[in-house]
Coordinates of C-alpha atoms in Angstrom, one line a residue:
X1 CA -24.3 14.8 -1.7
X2 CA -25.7 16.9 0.9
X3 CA -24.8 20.1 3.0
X4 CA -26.6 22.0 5.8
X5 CA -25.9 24.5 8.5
X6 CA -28.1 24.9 11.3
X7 CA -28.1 27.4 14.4
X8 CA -27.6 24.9 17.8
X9 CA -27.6 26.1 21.4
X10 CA -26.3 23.1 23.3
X11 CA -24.8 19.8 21.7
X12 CA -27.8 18.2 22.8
X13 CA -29.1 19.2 19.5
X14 CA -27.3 17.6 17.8
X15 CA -28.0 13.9 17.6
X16 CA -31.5 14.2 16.3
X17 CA -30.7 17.1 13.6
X18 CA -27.9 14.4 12.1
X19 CA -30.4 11.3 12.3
X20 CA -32.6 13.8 9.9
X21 CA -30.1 14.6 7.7
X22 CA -28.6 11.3 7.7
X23 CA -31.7 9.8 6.3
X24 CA -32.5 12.6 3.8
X25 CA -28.8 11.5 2.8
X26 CA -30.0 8.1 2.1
X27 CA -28.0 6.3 5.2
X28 CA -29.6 3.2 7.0
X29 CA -30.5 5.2 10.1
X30 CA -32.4 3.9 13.0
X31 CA -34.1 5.0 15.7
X32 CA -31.9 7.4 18.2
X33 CA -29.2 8.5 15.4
X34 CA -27.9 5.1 14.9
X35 CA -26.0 4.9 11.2
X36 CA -25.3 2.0 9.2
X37 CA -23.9 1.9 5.8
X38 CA -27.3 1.7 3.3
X39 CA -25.5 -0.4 0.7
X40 CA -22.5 -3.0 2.1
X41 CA -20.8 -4.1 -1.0
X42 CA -24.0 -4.4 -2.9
X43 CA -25.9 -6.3 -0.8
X44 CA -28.0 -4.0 1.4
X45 CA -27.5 -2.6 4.5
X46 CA -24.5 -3.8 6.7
X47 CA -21.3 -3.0 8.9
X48 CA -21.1 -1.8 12.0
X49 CA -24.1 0.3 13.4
X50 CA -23.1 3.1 15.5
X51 CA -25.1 5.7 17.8
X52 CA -24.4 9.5 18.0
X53 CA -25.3 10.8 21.8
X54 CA -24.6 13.7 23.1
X55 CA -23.7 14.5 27.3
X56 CA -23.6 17.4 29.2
X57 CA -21.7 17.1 32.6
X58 CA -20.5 20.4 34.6
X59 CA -17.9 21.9 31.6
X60 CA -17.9 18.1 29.7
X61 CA -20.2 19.0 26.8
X62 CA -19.8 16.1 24.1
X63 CA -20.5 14.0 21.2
X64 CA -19.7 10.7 20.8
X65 CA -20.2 8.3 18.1
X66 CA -20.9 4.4 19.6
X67 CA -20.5 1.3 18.6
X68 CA -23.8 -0.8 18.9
X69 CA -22.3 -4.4 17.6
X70 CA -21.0 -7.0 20.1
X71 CA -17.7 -7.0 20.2
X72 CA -17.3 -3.7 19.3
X73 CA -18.4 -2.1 22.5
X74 CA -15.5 0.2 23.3
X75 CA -15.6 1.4 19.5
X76 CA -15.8 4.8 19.9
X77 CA -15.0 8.4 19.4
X78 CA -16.0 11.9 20.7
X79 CA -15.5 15.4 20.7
X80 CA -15.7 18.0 23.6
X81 CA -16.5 21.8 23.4
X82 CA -13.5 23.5 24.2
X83 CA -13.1 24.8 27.7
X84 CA -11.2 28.4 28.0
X85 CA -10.0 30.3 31.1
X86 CA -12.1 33.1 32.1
X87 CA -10.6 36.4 31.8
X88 CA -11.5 38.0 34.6
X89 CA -10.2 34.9 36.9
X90 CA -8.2 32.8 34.6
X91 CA -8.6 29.7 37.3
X92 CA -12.1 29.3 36.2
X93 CA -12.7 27.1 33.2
X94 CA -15.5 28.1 30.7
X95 CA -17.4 26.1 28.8
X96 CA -17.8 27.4 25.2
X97 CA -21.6 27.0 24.2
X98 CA -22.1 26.2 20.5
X99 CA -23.1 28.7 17.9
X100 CA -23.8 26.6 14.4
X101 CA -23.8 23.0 13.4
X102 CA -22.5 21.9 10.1
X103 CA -23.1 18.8 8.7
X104 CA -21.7 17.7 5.1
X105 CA -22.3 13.9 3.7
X106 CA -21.8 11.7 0.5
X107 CA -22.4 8.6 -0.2
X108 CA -20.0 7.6 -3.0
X109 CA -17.2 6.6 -3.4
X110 CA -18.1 5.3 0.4
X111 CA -20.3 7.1 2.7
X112 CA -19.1 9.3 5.7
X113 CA -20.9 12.3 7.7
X114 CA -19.0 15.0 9.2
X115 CA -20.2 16.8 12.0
X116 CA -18.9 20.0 12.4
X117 CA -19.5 22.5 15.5
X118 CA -18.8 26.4 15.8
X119 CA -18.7 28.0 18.9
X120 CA -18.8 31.9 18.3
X121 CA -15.8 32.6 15.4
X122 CA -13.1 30.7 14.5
X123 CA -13.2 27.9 17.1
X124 CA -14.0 24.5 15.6
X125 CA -14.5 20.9 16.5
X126 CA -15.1 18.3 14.5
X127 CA -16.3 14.4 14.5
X128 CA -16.3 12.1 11.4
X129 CA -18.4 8.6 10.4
X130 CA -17.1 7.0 7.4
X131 CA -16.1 4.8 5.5
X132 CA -12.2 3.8 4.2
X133 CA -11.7 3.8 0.5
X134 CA -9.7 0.5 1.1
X135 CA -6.1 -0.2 0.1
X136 CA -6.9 -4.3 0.2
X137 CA -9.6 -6.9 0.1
X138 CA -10.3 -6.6 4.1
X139 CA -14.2 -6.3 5.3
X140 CA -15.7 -3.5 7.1
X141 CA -13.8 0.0 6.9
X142 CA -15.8 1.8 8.9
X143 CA -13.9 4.3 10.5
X144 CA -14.9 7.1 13.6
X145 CA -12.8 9.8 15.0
X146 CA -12.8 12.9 16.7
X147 CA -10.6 16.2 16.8
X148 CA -10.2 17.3 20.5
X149 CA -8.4 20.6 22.3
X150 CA -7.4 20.8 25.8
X151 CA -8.9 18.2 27.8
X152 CA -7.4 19.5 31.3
X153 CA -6.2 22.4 32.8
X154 CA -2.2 23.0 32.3
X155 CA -0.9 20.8 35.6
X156 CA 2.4 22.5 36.9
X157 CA 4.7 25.0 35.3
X158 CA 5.1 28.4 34.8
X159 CA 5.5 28.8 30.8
X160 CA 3.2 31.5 29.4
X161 CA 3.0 28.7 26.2
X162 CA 2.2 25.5 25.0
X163 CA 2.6 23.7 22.1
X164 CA -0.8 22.8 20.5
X165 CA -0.5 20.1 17.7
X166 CA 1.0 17.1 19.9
X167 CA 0.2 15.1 22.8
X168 CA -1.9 18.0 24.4
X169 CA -4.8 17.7 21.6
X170 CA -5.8 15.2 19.2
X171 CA -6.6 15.7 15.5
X172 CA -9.0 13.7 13.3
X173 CA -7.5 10.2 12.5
X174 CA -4.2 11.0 14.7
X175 CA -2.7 8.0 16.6
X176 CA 0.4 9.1 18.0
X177 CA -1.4 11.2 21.0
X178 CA -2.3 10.8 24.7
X179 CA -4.8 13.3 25.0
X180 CA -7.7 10.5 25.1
X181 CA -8.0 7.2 26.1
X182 CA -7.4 4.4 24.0
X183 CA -11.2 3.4 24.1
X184 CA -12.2 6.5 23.6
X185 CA -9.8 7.4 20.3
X186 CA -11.8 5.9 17.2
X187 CA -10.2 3.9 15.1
X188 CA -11.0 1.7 12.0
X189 CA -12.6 -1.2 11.8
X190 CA -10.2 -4.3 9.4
X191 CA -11.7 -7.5 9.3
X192 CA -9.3 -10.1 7.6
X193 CA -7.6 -13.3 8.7
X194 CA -4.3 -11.6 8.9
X195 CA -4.9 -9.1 11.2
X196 CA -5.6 -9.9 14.8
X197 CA -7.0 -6.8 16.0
X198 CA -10.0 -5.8 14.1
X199 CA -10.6 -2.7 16.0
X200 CA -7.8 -0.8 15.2
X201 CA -7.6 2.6 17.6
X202 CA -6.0 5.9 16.7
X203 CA -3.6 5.6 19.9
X204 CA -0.9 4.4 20.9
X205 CA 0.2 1.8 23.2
X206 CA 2.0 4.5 25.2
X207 CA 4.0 7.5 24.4
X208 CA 7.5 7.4 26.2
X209 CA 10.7 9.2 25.7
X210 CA 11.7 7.5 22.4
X211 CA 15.5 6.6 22.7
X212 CA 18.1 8.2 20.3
X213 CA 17.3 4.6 18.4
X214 CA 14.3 5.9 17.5
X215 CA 12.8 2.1 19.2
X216 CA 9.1 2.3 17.8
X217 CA 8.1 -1.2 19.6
X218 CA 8.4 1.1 22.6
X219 CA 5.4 3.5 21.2
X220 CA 3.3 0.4 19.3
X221 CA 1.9 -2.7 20.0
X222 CA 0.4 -3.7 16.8
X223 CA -3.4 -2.7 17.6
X224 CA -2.8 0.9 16.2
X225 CA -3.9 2.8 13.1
X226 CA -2.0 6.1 12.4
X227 CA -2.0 8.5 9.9
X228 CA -3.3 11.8 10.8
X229 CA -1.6 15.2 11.5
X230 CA 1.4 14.9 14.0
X231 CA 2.0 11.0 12.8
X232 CA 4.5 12.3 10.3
X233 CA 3.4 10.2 7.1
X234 CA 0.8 13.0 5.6
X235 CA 2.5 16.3 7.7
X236 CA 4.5 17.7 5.1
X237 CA 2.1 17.5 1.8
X238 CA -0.2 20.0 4.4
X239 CA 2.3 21.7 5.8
X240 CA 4.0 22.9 2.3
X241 CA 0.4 22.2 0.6
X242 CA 0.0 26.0 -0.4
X243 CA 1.0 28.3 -3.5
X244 CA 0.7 31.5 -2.9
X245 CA 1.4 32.4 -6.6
X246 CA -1.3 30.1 -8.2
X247 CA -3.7 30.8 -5.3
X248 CA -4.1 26.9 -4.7
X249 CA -4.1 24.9 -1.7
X250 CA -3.6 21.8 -1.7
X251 CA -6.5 19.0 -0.6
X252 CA -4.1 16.0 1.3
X253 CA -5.3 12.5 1.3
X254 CA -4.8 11.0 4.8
X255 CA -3.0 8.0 3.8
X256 CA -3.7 5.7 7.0
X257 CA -1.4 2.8 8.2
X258 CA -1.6 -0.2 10.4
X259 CA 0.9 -1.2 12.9
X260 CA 2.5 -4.1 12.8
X261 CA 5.0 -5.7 14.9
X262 CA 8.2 -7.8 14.0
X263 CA 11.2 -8.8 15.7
X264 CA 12.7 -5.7 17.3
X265 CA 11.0 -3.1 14.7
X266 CA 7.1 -2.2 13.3
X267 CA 6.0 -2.4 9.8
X268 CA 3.2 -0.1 8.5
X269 CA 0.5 -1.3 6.1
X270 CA -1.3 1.3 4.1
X271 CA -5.2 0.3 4.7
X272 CA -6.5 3.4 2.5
X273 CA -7.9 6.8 3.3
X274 CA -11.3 7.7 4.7
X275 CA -13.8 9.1 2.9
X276 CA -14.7 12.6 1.7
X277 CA -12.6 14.0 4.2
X278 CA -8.8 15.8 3.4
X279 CA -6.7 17.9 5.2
X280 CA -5.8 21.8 3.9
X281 CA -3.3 24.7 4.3
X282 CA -5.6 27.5 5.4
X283 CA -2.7 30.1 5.0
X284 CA -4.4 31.5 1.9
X285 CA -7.9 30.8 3.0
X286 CA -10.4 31.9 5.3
X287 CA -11.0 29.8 9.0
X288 CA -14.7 28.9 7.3
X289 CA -14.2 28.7 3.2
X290 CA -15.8 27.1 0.5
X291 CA -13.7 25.7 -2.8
X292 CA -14.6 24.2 -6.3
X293 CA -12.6 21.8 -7.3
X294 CA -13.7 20.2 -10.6
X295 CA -16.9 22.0 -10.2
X296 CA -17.2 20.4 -6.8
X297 CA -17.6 22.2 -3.5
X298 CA -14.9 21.6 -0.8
X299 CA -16.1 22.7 2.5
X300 CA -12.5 23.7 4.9
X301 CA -12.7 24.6 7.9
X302 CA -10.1 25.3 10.7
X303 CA -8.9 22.2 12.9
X304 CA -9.6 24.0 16.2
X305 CA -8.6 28.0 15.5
X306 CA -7.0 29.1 12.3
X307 CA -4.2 31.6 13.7
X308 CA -0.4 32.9 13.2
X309 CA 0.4 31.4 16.6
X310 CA 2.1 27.7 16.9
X311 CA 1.6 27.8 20.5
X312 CA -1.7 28.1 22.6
X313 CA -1.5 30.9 25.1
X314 CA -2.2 30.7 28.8
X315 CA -1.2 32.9 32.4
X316 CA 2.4 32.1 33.4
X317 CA 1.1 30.4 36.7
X318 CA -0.1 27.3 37.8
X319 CA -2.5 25.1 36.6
X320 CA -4.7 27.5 34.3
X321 CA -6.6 27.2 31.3
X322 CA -5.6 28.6 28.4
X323 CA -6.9 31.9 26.8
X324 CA -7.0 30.4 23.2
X325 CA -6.4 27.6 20.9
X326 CA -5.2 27.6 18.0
X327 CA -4.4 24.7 15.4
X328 CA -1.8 27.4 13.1
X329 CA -2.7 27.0 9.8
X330 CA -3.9 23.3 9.9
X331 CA -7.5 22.6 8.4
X332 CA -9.9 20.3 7.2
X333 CA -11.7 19.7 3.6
X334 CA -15.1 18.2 3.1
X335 CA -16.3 17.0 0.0
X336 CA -19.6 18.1 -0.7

């Protein structure tokens, strides 16, 4: 087990501070932050190898974890420092330049890295490479996603508020969302000779107006993995995962499911959860905090922005960026 914190200026820090870590971890890592898993079912290193790179393009600042296996080449996931509205001429967008890296990693029961980034106080992102801890004899498991804010200014309207948690961001492991691409989403990697589509993405195939018949073959295709905040399995153990009186939060598996497609309706598989990684109630708890749990350290940190606020704030004109973020009360646990 392994935790470090590290003061960054640019995400172009990042890559090579998480190929050092990664190795003192005791990953397979090779040259320009590529990650493997050391020990593949007892047999040595294997699975997918994938690359951490970091860009910096006008106000698109990112990480993105890679797939290097052919095959696999649109395997990916990222995360992008948020962008806020200036305040003194809220049509300008504004990079926010990151203040600390964390970066916590295990390798047991599976291995997984998170990468977390801070930019000032409470303003988060986060980008995860794991591992499943599988529901099912399938090969591979690796898994890669990214939590994401705003990825645009507003478009039209005149609404002072929007609402933060649904198709306007994108949370860790979330497939019911259209803030990124479908290439760009992550996913999980299920090899097995019932599943068609090995790569499964955390994305759907599109997200209409679902009908008052709730038609979910309108929404899927069969390619999709689901299973993070907004896809409704795992929302309410979070959501009501707090006790005020016992001064307990709860730390919520993120039971993942597979899409699958059958005559007029969808079927989902459970495929496991990943890694060292659970969401948290932060009501009770600080936007940074560290919990023992069984005399184990839980790292929690806020989604995006731990604050009273379901709705992200913006001007009430046109196409402007917004003030804040904020993910309510909505965190995530690493286990350290």
């Amino acid at each position: 087990m392994a935790y470090a914190e590290y003061s960054i200026s640019s995400v172009t820090d990042i890559p090579q501070l998480v190929e050092d870590f990664a190795r003192t971890v005791g990953w397979w890592v090779g040259t320009g932050a590529i990650l493997r898993h050391p020990d593949y079912e007892g047999n040595g290193p294997g699975g997918l190898r994938f690359q951490l790179s970091a860009s910096v393009s006008g106000i698109d600042h990112r990480i993105t974890w890679k797939c290097q296996d052919t095959g696999f080449e649109n395997s990916q996931a990222f995360t992008r420092s948020p962008v806020l509205a200036n305040p003194a001429n809220t049509a300008q967008a504004v990079v926010q330049i990151p203040s600390k890296l964390f970066l916590i990693s295990r390798l047991d029961p599976e291995p997984y890295i998170a990468i977390v980034i801070e930019y000032g106080y409470n303003l988060y992102r986060h980008l995860y490479f794991g591992f499943a801890e599988k529901v099912g004899d399938y090969q591979g498991g690796e898994i890669v996603s990214g939590c994401n804010g705003w990825q645009s200014t507003y478009g039209t309207g005149t609404s002072g508020v929007r609402w933060d948690l649904r198709s306007w961001t994108s949370q860790l492991f979330n497939g019911v969302q259209s803030n990124t691409t479908r290439n760009n989403s992550g996913g999980i990697h299920i090899q097995h000779a019932d599943n068609a589509q090995p790569w499964r993405r955390f994305s759907p195939v599109r997200l209409p107006n679902i009908s008052a018949a709730e038609d979910l073959t309108l929404l899927f295709d069969g390619s999709e993995c689901i299973g993070g905040y907004g896809d409704s399995f795992n929302d309410p153990y979070v959501s009501k995962g707090k006790n005020a009186v016992a001064g307990a939060s709860v730390l919520t598996p993120i039971n993942l499911m597979s899409t699958q497609m059958v005559t007029g309706d969808v079927r989902f598989i459970p495929v496991g959860i990943p890694a060292g990684v659970r969401m948290i109630n932060i009501q009770e708890l600080e936007s940074q905090a560290i919990s023992d749990v069984g005399g184990e350290n839980w790292y929690s940190f806020a989604a995006f922005a731990k604050r009273n606020d379901l709705f992200t704030r913006k001007e009430a004109t046109l196409t402007r960026w917004p003030n804040t973020e904020s993910s309510y009360f909505l965190g995530y646990a690493y286990r350290g």
